[in-house]
Short mmCIF file of C-alpha atoms and ligand atoms in Angstrom, two decimals:
data_model
loop_
_atom_site.label_atom_id
_atom_site.label_comp_id
_atom_site.label_asym_id
_atom_site.label_seq_id
_atom_site.Cartn_x
_atom_site.Cartn_y
_atom_site.Cartn_z
CA MET A 335 21.74 28.67 6.36
CA SER A 336 20.50 30.31 9.83
CA ASP A 337 23.31 32.62 11.13
CA SER A 338 22.87 32.33 15.11
CA PRO A 339 25.46 29.74 16.16
CA ILE A 340 23.87 26.76 17.86
CA PRO A 341 24.52 27.19 21.87
CA ILE A 342 27.11 24.79 23.24
CA LEU A 343 25.44 21.69 25.05
CA SER A 344 27.41 19.08 26.84
CA THR A 345 26.15 15.76 28.44
CA TRP A 346 27.20 13.51 31.49
CA VAL A 347 26.77 10.91 28.59
CA GLU A 348 29.93 9.53 26.88
CA VAL A 349 28.98 10.10 23.37
CA PRO A 350 31.73 8.89 20.79
CA LYS A 351 33.07 11.58 18.76
CA ASN A 352 31.16 11.71 15.26
CA SER A 353 28.25 10.04 16.76
CA ASP A 354 24.98 10.76 14.89
CA PHE A 355 23.34 10.98 18.60
CA SER A 356 24.32 13.85 19.83
CA ILE A 357 22.95 15.74 22.58
CA TYR A 358 21.46 17.96 19.89
CA ASN A 359 19.67 15.32 18.30
CA LEU A 360 17.80 13.05 20.53
CA PRO A 361 15.70 10.92 17.83
CA PHE A 362 13.00 8.99 18.92
CA GLY A 363 12.43 5.08 18.38
CA VAL A 364 10.95 2.01 19.34
CA PHE A 365 12.63 -0.73 20.75
CA LYS A 366 12.42 -3.94 22.72
CA ASN A 367 15.44 -6.71 23.95
CA LYS A 368 15.37 -9.62 25.81
CA LYS A 369 14.18 -8.42 29.23
CA LEU A 370 11.86 -5.23 27.69
CA SER A 371 8.33 -5.30 25.76
CA PRO A 372 8.34 -2.73 23.32
CA ARG A 373 8.41 0.79 24.27
CA ILE A 374 9.89 4.14 23.12
CA GLY A 375 13.11 5.77 23.62
CA ILE A 376 15.49 8.50 22.83
CA ALA A 377 19.02 7.76 21.57
CA ILE A 378 22.33 9.75 22.85
CA GLY A 379 25.33 8.19 21.89
CA ASP A 380 25.65 4.30 22.28
CA LYS A 381 22.67 4.41 24.53
CA ILE A 382 18.86 4.33 24.74
CA VAL A 383 17.07 6.72 27.23
CA ASP A 384 14.14 4.43 28.04
CA LEU A 385 11.38 7.19 28.36
CA SER A 386 8.86 4.69 29.94
CA VAL A 387 11.37 4.37 32.80
CA LEU A 388 11.89 7.68 32.89
CA ASP A 389 7.89 8.31 33.29
CA GLN A 390 7.57 5.44 35.90
CA GLU A 391 10.47 7.55 37.86
CA GLY A 392 8.15 10.60 37.81
CA PHE A 393 10.57 12.70 35.67
CA PHE A 394 7.53 13.91 33.60
CA ALA A 395 5.48 14.88 36.31
CA ASN A 396 3.26 18.20 35.75
CA MET A 397 3.32 17.33 31.86
CA PHE A 398 -0.04 15.52 32.08
CA LEU A 399 0.82 12.82 29.60
CA PRO A 400 -1.47 9.94 29.36
CA GLU A 401 -0.74 6.84 31.41
CA GLY A 402 1.61 4.34 29.73
CA ILE A 403 2.18 6.55 26.39
CA PHE A 404 5.75 5.29 26.06
CA ILE A 405 4.71 1.62 26.60
CA LYS A 406 3.81 1.41 23.07
CA ASP A 407 5.10 -0.75 19.80
CA SER A 408 4.88 2.29 17.74
CA LEU A 409 5.33 6.20 18.11
CA ASN A 410 1.75 7.50 16.82
CA GLU A 411 0.00 7.69 19.89
CA LEU A 412 2.66 9.92 21.27
CA ILE A 413 3.47 12.06 18.10
CA ALA A 414 -0.71 12.51 18.37
CA LEU A 415 -0.42 14.33 21.50
CA GLY A 416 1.06 17.06 19.43
CA LYS A 417 4.56 19.21 18.82
CA VAL A 418 3.79 21.14 21.98
CA GLN A 419 3.95 18.11 23.84
CA THR A 420 6.45 16.20 22.07
CA LYS A 421 8.80 19.21 21.78
CA LYS A 422 8.63 19.50 25.91
CA ILE A 423 9.39 15.60 26.11
CA ARG A 424 12.28 15.99 24.15
CA GLU A 425 13.64 18.86 25.86
CA ARG A 426 12.94 17.47 29.29
CA VAL A 427 15.04 14.82 28.12
CA GLN A 428 17.62 16.79 26.59
CA SER A 429 17.82 19.20 29.90
CA LEU A 430 18.14 15.86 31.84
CA LEU A 431 21.25 14.64 30.25
CA LEU A 432 23.07 18.01 30.45
CA ALA A 433 26.48 18.03 32.29
CA ASP A 434 25.64 20.08 35.00
CA ASN A 435 21.86 18.37 35.87
CA GLY A 436 22.09 15.78 38.53
CA GLU A 437 18.58 14.87 38.54
CA LEU A 438 19.11 11.77 36.28
CA ARG A 439 22.70 11.58 36.90
CA ASP A 440 22.95 10.69 40.47
CA HIS A 441 19.60 9.04 40.57
CA SER A 442 19.19 5.07 41.52
CA ALA A 443 17.18 4.50 38.43
CA ARG A 444 19.81 5.63 35.92
CA GLY A 445 21.12 2.38 35.53
CA LYS A 446 17.45 1.34 34.51
CA VAL A 447 16.92 4.18 32.48
CA MET A 448 19.81 3.96 30.13
CA VAL A 449 20.13 0.97 27.91
CA THR A 450 22.84 -0.30 25.64
CA ARG A 451 21.62 0.45 22.26
CA LYS A 452 23.55 -2.49 20.64
CA GLU A 453 21.56 -4.72 23.10
CA ALA A 454 18.11 -3.49 21.85
CA GLU A 455 16.37 -4.28 18.96
CA MET A 456 14.90 -1.46 17.04
CA LEU A 457 11.36 -1.86 15.65
CA LEU A 458 9.35 -0.10 12.97
CA PRO A 459 8.88 3.37 14.63
CA VAL A 460 5.07 4.30 13.12
CA LYS A 461 2.36 2.43 12.10
CA ILE A 462 2.20 3.87 8.34
CA GLY A 463 -0.95 4.94 7.31
CA ASP A 464 -0.30 6.07 3.91
CA TYR A 465 2.80 6.38 1.94
CA THR A 466 3.42 8.79 -0.84
CA ASP A 467 6.72 8.81 -2.99
CA PHE A 468 7.75 11.84 -4.61
CA TYR A 469 10.15 12.50 -7.53
CA SER A 470 11.64 15.92 -6.52
CA SER A 471 15.42 15.61 -7.43
CA ILE A 472 15.68 17.70 -11.01
CA GLU A 473 18.78 15.70 -11.32
CA HIS A 474 17.26 12.47 -10.75
CA ALA A 475 14.37 13.41 -13.24
CA THR A 476 16.73 14.75 -15.87
CA ASN A 477 18.89 11.61 -15.72
CA VAL A 478 15.95 9.25 -16.17
CA GLY A 479 14.51 11.37 -19.00
CA LYS A 480 17.90 11.07 -20.75
CA MET A 481 17.79 7.40 -20.37
CA PHE A 482 14.64 6.49 -21.22
CA ARG A 483 12.92 9.47 -23.12
CA ASP A 484 14.39 12.56 -24.90
CA PRO A 485 18.35 13.86 -23.86
CA GLU A 486 17.09 17.37 -25.13
CA ASN A 487 13.67 17.17 -23.42
CA ALA A 488 14.82 14.87 -20.56
CA LEU A 489 11.99 16.81 -18.05
CA LEU A 490 8.66 16.23 -18.90
CA PRO A 491 6.22 19.29 -19.42
CA ASN A 492 4.71 19.28 -15.51
CA TRP A 493 8.23 18.70 -14.10
CA LYS A 494 8.84 22.34 -12.95
CA HIS A 495 5.22 23.23 -12.09
CA ILE A 496 4.32 20.10 -9.66
CA PRO A 497 6.03 18.16 -7.43
CA VAL A 498 5.16 14.98 -9.13
CA GLY A 499 4.30 12.00 -6.97
CA TYR A 500 2.36 8.50 -6.63
CA HIS A 501 0.67 6.96 -3.95
CA GLY A 502 2.92 3.93 -2.35
CA ARG A 503 2.39 0.57 -0.42
CA ALA A 504 2.69 1.36 3.34
CA SER A 505 2.28 -2.62 4.15
CA SER A 506 5.77 -3.62 2.99
CA ILE A 507 7.51 -0.48 4.82
CA VAL A 508 9.97 -2.25 6.98
CA VAL A 509 12.89 -1.36 9.63
CA SER A 510 16.45 -1.10 8.87
CA GLY A 511 18.03 -4.64 9.24
CA THR A 512 15.01 -6.64 7.46
CA PRO A 513 15.97 -8.65 4.77
CA ILE A 514 14.07 -8.23 1.16
CA HIS A 515 13.67 -11.26 -1.31
CA ARG A 516 14.30 -10.44 -4.59
CA PRO A 517 10.84 -9.87 -6.08
CA LYS A 518 9.38 -11.88 -9.13
CA GLY A 519 7.40 -10.03 -11.86
CA GLN A 520 6.65 -9.46 -15.29
CA PHE A 521 8.74 -7.59 -17.89
CA LYS A 522 9.83 -7.33 -21.13
CA ASP A 523 13.08 -5.90 -21.81
CA PRO A 524 13.85 -3.90 -25.18
CA ASP A 525 15.75 -7.12 -26.70
CA MET A 526 12.28 -9.47 -25.75
CA ASP A 527 9.43 -10.13 -28.13
CA VAL A 528 7.20 -11.15 -25.65
CA PRO A 529 6.82 -10.25 -21.88
CA ALA A 530 8.12 -13.21 -19.30
CA PHE A 531 7.48 -14.00 -15.59
CA GLY A 532 10.50 -14.15 -13.07
CA PRO A 533 12.93 -12.90 -10.77
CA SER A 534 13.82 -9.18 -11.54
CA ARG A 535 17.40 -8.82 -13.07
CA ARG A 536 17.53 -5.18 -12.54
CA LEU A 537 17.05 -4.83 -8.89
CA ASP A 538 18.13 -1.14 -7.47
CA PHE A 539 17.57 0.63 -4.44
CA GLU A 540 16.62 4.66 -4.17
CA LEU A 541 18.50 7.05 -1.90
CA GLU A 542 15.71 8.91 -0.45
CA LEU A 543 14.44 10.71 3.19
CA ALA A 544 11.17 10.72 4.14
CA PHE A 545 9.02 12.60 6.43
CA ILE A 546 6.61 11.19 9.02
CA THR A 547 3.40 13.52 9.52
CA GLY A 548 2.50 14.57 13.26
CA LYS A 549 -1.16 15.94 12.80
CA GLN A 550 -4.09 15.11 11.04
CA THR A 551 -5.89 17.52 8.78
CA LYS A 552 -9.98 17.00 7.63
CA LEU A 553 -11.13 15.95 4.17
CA GLY A 554 -11.45 18.97 2.15
CA ASP A 555 -8.83 21.01 4.14
CA SER A 556 -5.55 21.67 2.29
CA ILE A 557 -2.20 23.23 3.85
CA ALA A 558 -0.31 26.08 3.18
CA THR A 559 3.32 25.86 2.30
CA GLU A 560 4.48 28.30 5.72
CA GLU A 561 2.32 26.20 7.80
CA ALA A 562 3.65 22.85 6.45
CA GLU A 563 6.18 22.13 9.03
CA GLU A 564 3.64 22.04 12.15
CA TYR A 565 2.60 18.99 10.71
CA ILE A 566 5.80 17.30 9.75
CA PHE A 567 6.95 15.24 12.90
CA GLY A 568 10.50 14.24 11.92
CA PHE A 569 12.60 12.69 9.43
CA VAL A 570 14.10 8.98 8.58
CA LEU A 571 16.15 7.54 5.87
CA PHE A 572 14.27 6.01 3.21
CA ASN A 573 15.59 3.12 0.75
CA ASP A 574 12.99 3.20 -2.17
CA TRP A 575 13.98 -0.79 -3.52
CA SER A 576 12.93 -0.59 -7.15
CA ALA A 577 12.71 -3.38 -9.57
CA ARG A 578 13.86 -1.62 -13.01
CA ASP A 579 12.81 -4.14 -15.31
CA ILE A 580 9.35 -4.46 -13.82
CA GLN A 581 8.79 -0.94 -13.44
CA ALA A 582 9.67 0.11 -17.10
CA TRP A 583 7.13 -2.55 -18.57
CA GLU A 584 4.31 -1.93 -15.81
CA TYR A 585 4.49 1.88 -15.37
CA VAL A 586 2.31 3.21 -18.57
CA PRO A 587 -0.02 4.74 -18.09
CA LEU A 588 -0.43 4.41 -14.37
CA GLY A 589 2.88 4.88 -12.77
CA PRO A 590 4.95 2.26 -10.44
CA PHE A 591 3.20 -0.29 -8.96
CA LEU A 592 4.92 -4.13 -8.26
CA GLY A 593 8.10 -2.76 -9.44
CA LYS A 594 8.34 -0.74 -6.05
CA SER A 595 5.47 -2.55 -3.65
CA PHE A 596 8.03 -5.58 -2.71
CA GLY A 597 9.54 -3.55 0.18
CA SER A 598 10.96 -0.02 1.41
CA SER A 599 13.24 -0.04 4.22
CA ILE A 600 13.54 2.99 6.80
CA SER A 601 15.80 3.93 9.28
CA ALA A 602 14.82 3.17 12.91
CA TRP A 603 15.29 6.44 14.64
CA VAL A 604 13.02 9.44 13.69
CA VAL A 605 15.02 12.80 13.88
CA THR A 606 12.93 15.66 14.81
CA ILE A 607 12.37 18.57 12.67
CA GLU A 608 13.47 20.62 15.42
CA ALA A 609 16.78 18.90 15.43
CA LEU A 610 17.36 19.81 11.97
CA GLU A 611 16.61 23.23 12.25
CA PRO A 612 20.18 24.56 12.39
CA PHE A 613 20.64 22.79 9.02
CA LYS A 614 18.18 24.64 7.15
CA LEU A 615 19.07 26.64 4.09
CA ALA A 616 17.50 28.17 0.99
CA GLY A 617 16.57 25.65 -1.83
CA PRO A 618 17.53 25.94 -5.65
CA VAL A 619 16.01 28.75 -7.71
CA GLN A 620 12.45 27.66 -9.18
CA GLU A 621 12.41 29.06 -12.70
CA PRO A 622 10.09 29.08 -14.28
CA GLU A 623 7.87 30.80 -11.10
CA VAL A 624 6.02 28.07 -9.46
CA LEU A 625 2.26 28.73 -8.73
CA PRO A 626 0.78 30.99 -5.60
CA TYR A 627 -0.18 27.89 -3.66
CA LEU A 628 3.25 26.39 -4.00
CA LYS A 629 5.25 29.77 -3.27
CA SER A 630 7.45 29.21 0.08
CA GLU A 631 9.50 32.28 1.34
CA LYS A 632 11.16 30.63 4.24
CA ASN A 633 14.10 27.91 4.07
CA HIS A 634 12.32 24.59 3.87
CA SER A 635 15.56 22.77 2.43
CA PHE A 636 18.19 20.92 4.60
CA ASP A 637 21.87 20.55 4.22
CA ILE A 638 22.02 16.58 5.51
CA ASN A 639 25.12 14.76 3.83
CA LEU A 640 23.94 11.15 2.33
CA GLU A 641 26.12 8.07 1.20
CA VAL A 642 25.41 4.76 -0.29
CA LEU A 643 27.32 1.64 0.34
CA ILE A 644 27.15 -2.03 -1.10
CA GLN A 645 28.40 -4.76 0.91
CA PRO A 646 28.65 -8.17 -1.14
CA GLU A 647 28.19 -11.14 1.38
CA GLY A 648 31.21 -11.69 3.21
CA LYS A 649 33.30 -8.69 1.92
CA LYS A 650 34.31 -5.23 3.04
CA PRO A 651 31.22 -2.33 2.42
CA SER A 652 32.42 0.31 -1.08
CA LYS A 653 30.99 3.58 -0.84
CA ILE A 654 29.23 4.05 -4.41
CA CYS A 655 27.52 7.52 -3.92
CA THR A 656 27.96 10.88 -1.99
CA SER A 657 24.68 13.05 -1.98
CA ASN A 658 22.83 15.87 -0.07
CA PHE A 659 19.27 16.66 0.85
CA ARG A 660 20.19 20.40 -0.20
CA HIS A 661 19.93 19.43 -4.19
CA MET A 662 16.25 18.78 -4.09
CA TYR A 663 14.21 20.95 -6.38
CA TRP A 664 10.99 20.58 -4.40
CA ASN A 665 10.94 20.94 -0.62
CA VAL A 666 9.10 19.41 2.12
CA ALA A 667 6.50 22.40 2.38
CA GLN A 668 5.78 22.51 -1.17
CA GLN A 669 5.20 18.41 -1.32
CA LEU A 670 3.14 18.61 1.24
CA ALA A 671 0.74 21.85 0.59
CA HIS A 672 0.65 19.94 -3.43
CA HIS A 673 -0.35 16.74 -1.38
CA THR A 674 -3.07 18.58 0.06
CA SER A 675 -4.05 21.22 -2.16
CA ASN A 676 -7.16 18.93 -3.71
CA GLY A 677 -8.27 18.39 0.05
CA CYS A 678 -7.00 15.16 0.24
CA ASN A 679 -6.65 14.61 4.06
CA ILE A 680 -3.37 13.38 6.15
CA ASN A 681 -3.31 11.54 9.29
CA VAL A 682 -0.60 11.23 12.12
CA GLY A 683 1.88 8.39 10.65
CA ASP A 684 1.74 9.25 7.21
CA MET A 685 4.95 8.78 5.31
CA MET A 686 6.37 11.36 2.33
CA ALA A 687 9.36 9.97 0.61
CA SER A 688 11.21 12.78 -1.07
CA GLY A 689 12.22 10.62 -4.46
CA THR A 690 15.69 9.67 -5.45
CA ILE A 691 18.13 12.41 -4.16
CA SER A 692 21.03 12.73 -6.92
CA GLY A 693 23.26 15.44 -6.75
CA PRO A 694 24.88 17.03 -10.13
CA THR A 695 28.15 14.68 -10.05
CA THR A 696 28.08 11.27 -11.61
CA ASP A 697 29.32 9.80 -8.05
CA SER A 698 26.42 11.54 -6.26
CA PHE A 699 23.55 9.89 -8.16
CA GLY A 700 21.39 8.06 -5.72
CA SER A 701 20.52 4.71 -7.53
CA MET A 702 22.28 2.12 -9.48
CA LEU A 703 20.31 2.66 -12.61
CA GLU A 704 21.96 6.11 -12.66
CA LEU A 705 25.14 5.04 -11.26
CA SER A 706 25.76 2.45 -13.92
CA TRP A 707 23.54 4.36 -16.57
CA LYS A 708 21.46 1.68 -17.13
CA GLY A 709 23.62 -0.92 -16.61
CA THR A 710 26.07 0.22 -19.37
CA GLN A 711 29.14 1.16 -16.93
CA PRO A 712 29.62 -0.98 -14.19
CA VAL A 713 30.42 0.53 -10.74
CA LYS A 714 33.71 -0.67 -9.43
CA LEU A 715 33.57 -2.14 -5.69
CA GLU A 716 36.63 -2.74 -3.48
CA ASP A 717 37.87 -6.65 -3.67
CA GLY A 718 37.86 -5.99 -7.36
CA GLU A 719 33.77 -6.49 -7.65
CA GLU A 720 31.62 -4.54 -10.12
CA ARG A 721 27.85 -4.36 -9.71
CA ARG A 722 25.28 -3.13 -12.56
CA PHE A 723 22.44 -3.53 -10.38
CA ILE A 724 22.04 -5.67 -6.83
CA GLU A 725 22.86 -8.93 -6.73
CA ASP A 726 21.52 -11.46 -4.26
CA GLY A 727 23.49 -11.47 -0.74
CA ASP A 728 24.23 -7.71 -1.12
CA THR A 729 23.71 -5.60 1.68
CA VAL A 730 22.82 -1.78 0.87
CA ILE A 731 23.69 0.63 3.39
CA MET A 732 22.64 4.27 3.44
CA LYS A 733 23.68 6.97 6.12
CA GLY A 734 22.65 10.37 6.50
CA PHE A 735 24.05 13.16 8.86
CA ALA A 736 24.01 17.04 9.04
CA GLU A 737 27.10 18.46 10.47
CA LYS A 738 27.75 22.63 11.39
CA GLU A 739 30.47 24.27 13.71
CA GLY A 740 31.31 20.56 14.75
CA ILE A 741 27.62 19.64 15.92
CA ARG A 742 26.41 16.61 14.40
CA VAL A 743 22.69 15.48 13.72
CA GLY A 744 22.47 12.05 12.29
CA PHE A 745 20.07 9.31 11.07
CA GLY A 746 22.38 6.36 11.68
CA GLU A 747 21.64 4.06 9.18
CA VAL A 748 19.18 2.12 7.04
CA THR A 749 20.65 -1.40 5.92
CA GLY A 750 18.82 -4.15 3.81
CA GLN A 751 20.22 -7.58 2.35
CA ILE A 752 18.52 -8.76 -0.77
CA LEU A 753 17.93 -12.34 -0.12
CA PRO A 754 17.34 -14.86 -3.45
CA VAL A 755 13.69 -15.05 -4.92
CA LYS A 756 11.25 -16.80 -2.62
MN1 MN B 1193 11.70 6.66 -5.17
#
């Protein structure tokens, strides 16, 4: 982890203790409410700074921003301005929120600028062009290999050489709070002689983080590991809903398809990579050594605490998993370098998910598949309930935050309720 202490900042905004949205975070999101059309904001505490009003009131004067850049229903055009501009915007907002800065604090428009978060409806923050899902947790890949292949040779021969991934479906990625219907599909469980079509009987979540790309490349170009972070705008929590029975039957030989594409959920606030800088650390030692185009010298792993809760309808939520993003074997720089190593171009607003983030202990596994070990060991919830997989009416809640020296930078949560099959 970086050794330099984080400078102490204080704000005039009342930020509840343990809020994910501290003065150090300032994530971007898109919101609307009864009175306001879709627009871009930055979260702090229980408030949203309405950037469009700040802009109208002249707080971004001399920054040469395109007119109406904050009156948008996605962050794409803002992100496309580039990191120099978006960093300046975030730093300007941070300075306006500092305790000793009266510019906004004492301004007559303050009430219009500061919107109550509870009264806002969050929208999908980016128009996602392409979505890729990696498979970068060694613990997850080992668990899956043990269950479905050979416990003695759980990892496939390519796993420690390639950040394995597949191209997913962008159209069905939804913002936190959007319910998902249980998918129907074709499956053939081991006890079945012939396949059947019907509602999935093994519906699961996958605990992941995803990064959003902020800069495009040309077809044919590749990104080196050490320049990869220039292409990353920020991160969201990502629930890669998975129908295990459909997946198990369909995935040979071309990989995940309808067992995944029925829906994925993301958190609404995009935490910038700059806000996560203090929480960087070295990743696990990679042995055998990776090929030169995948080598990365700097720290590209992040110490981000993660948890998953299940809330059966009308009941209390129960925490069923505690993990950390630092466990990932392959880091984001390696993922992006690998993704573009063949000349595949990326665009602003692409989403690249990490793969299930499992840790080394049984309570840190990032899916029901692993937590219940293929459904053989039910997971106990409060209120005497237990789960092997996700049932209708269940809400899955994922949370994530980084914390150091009492400073907290978090994602809020991504939630999604499973509705009965349609
Ligand atoms: Mn996944």
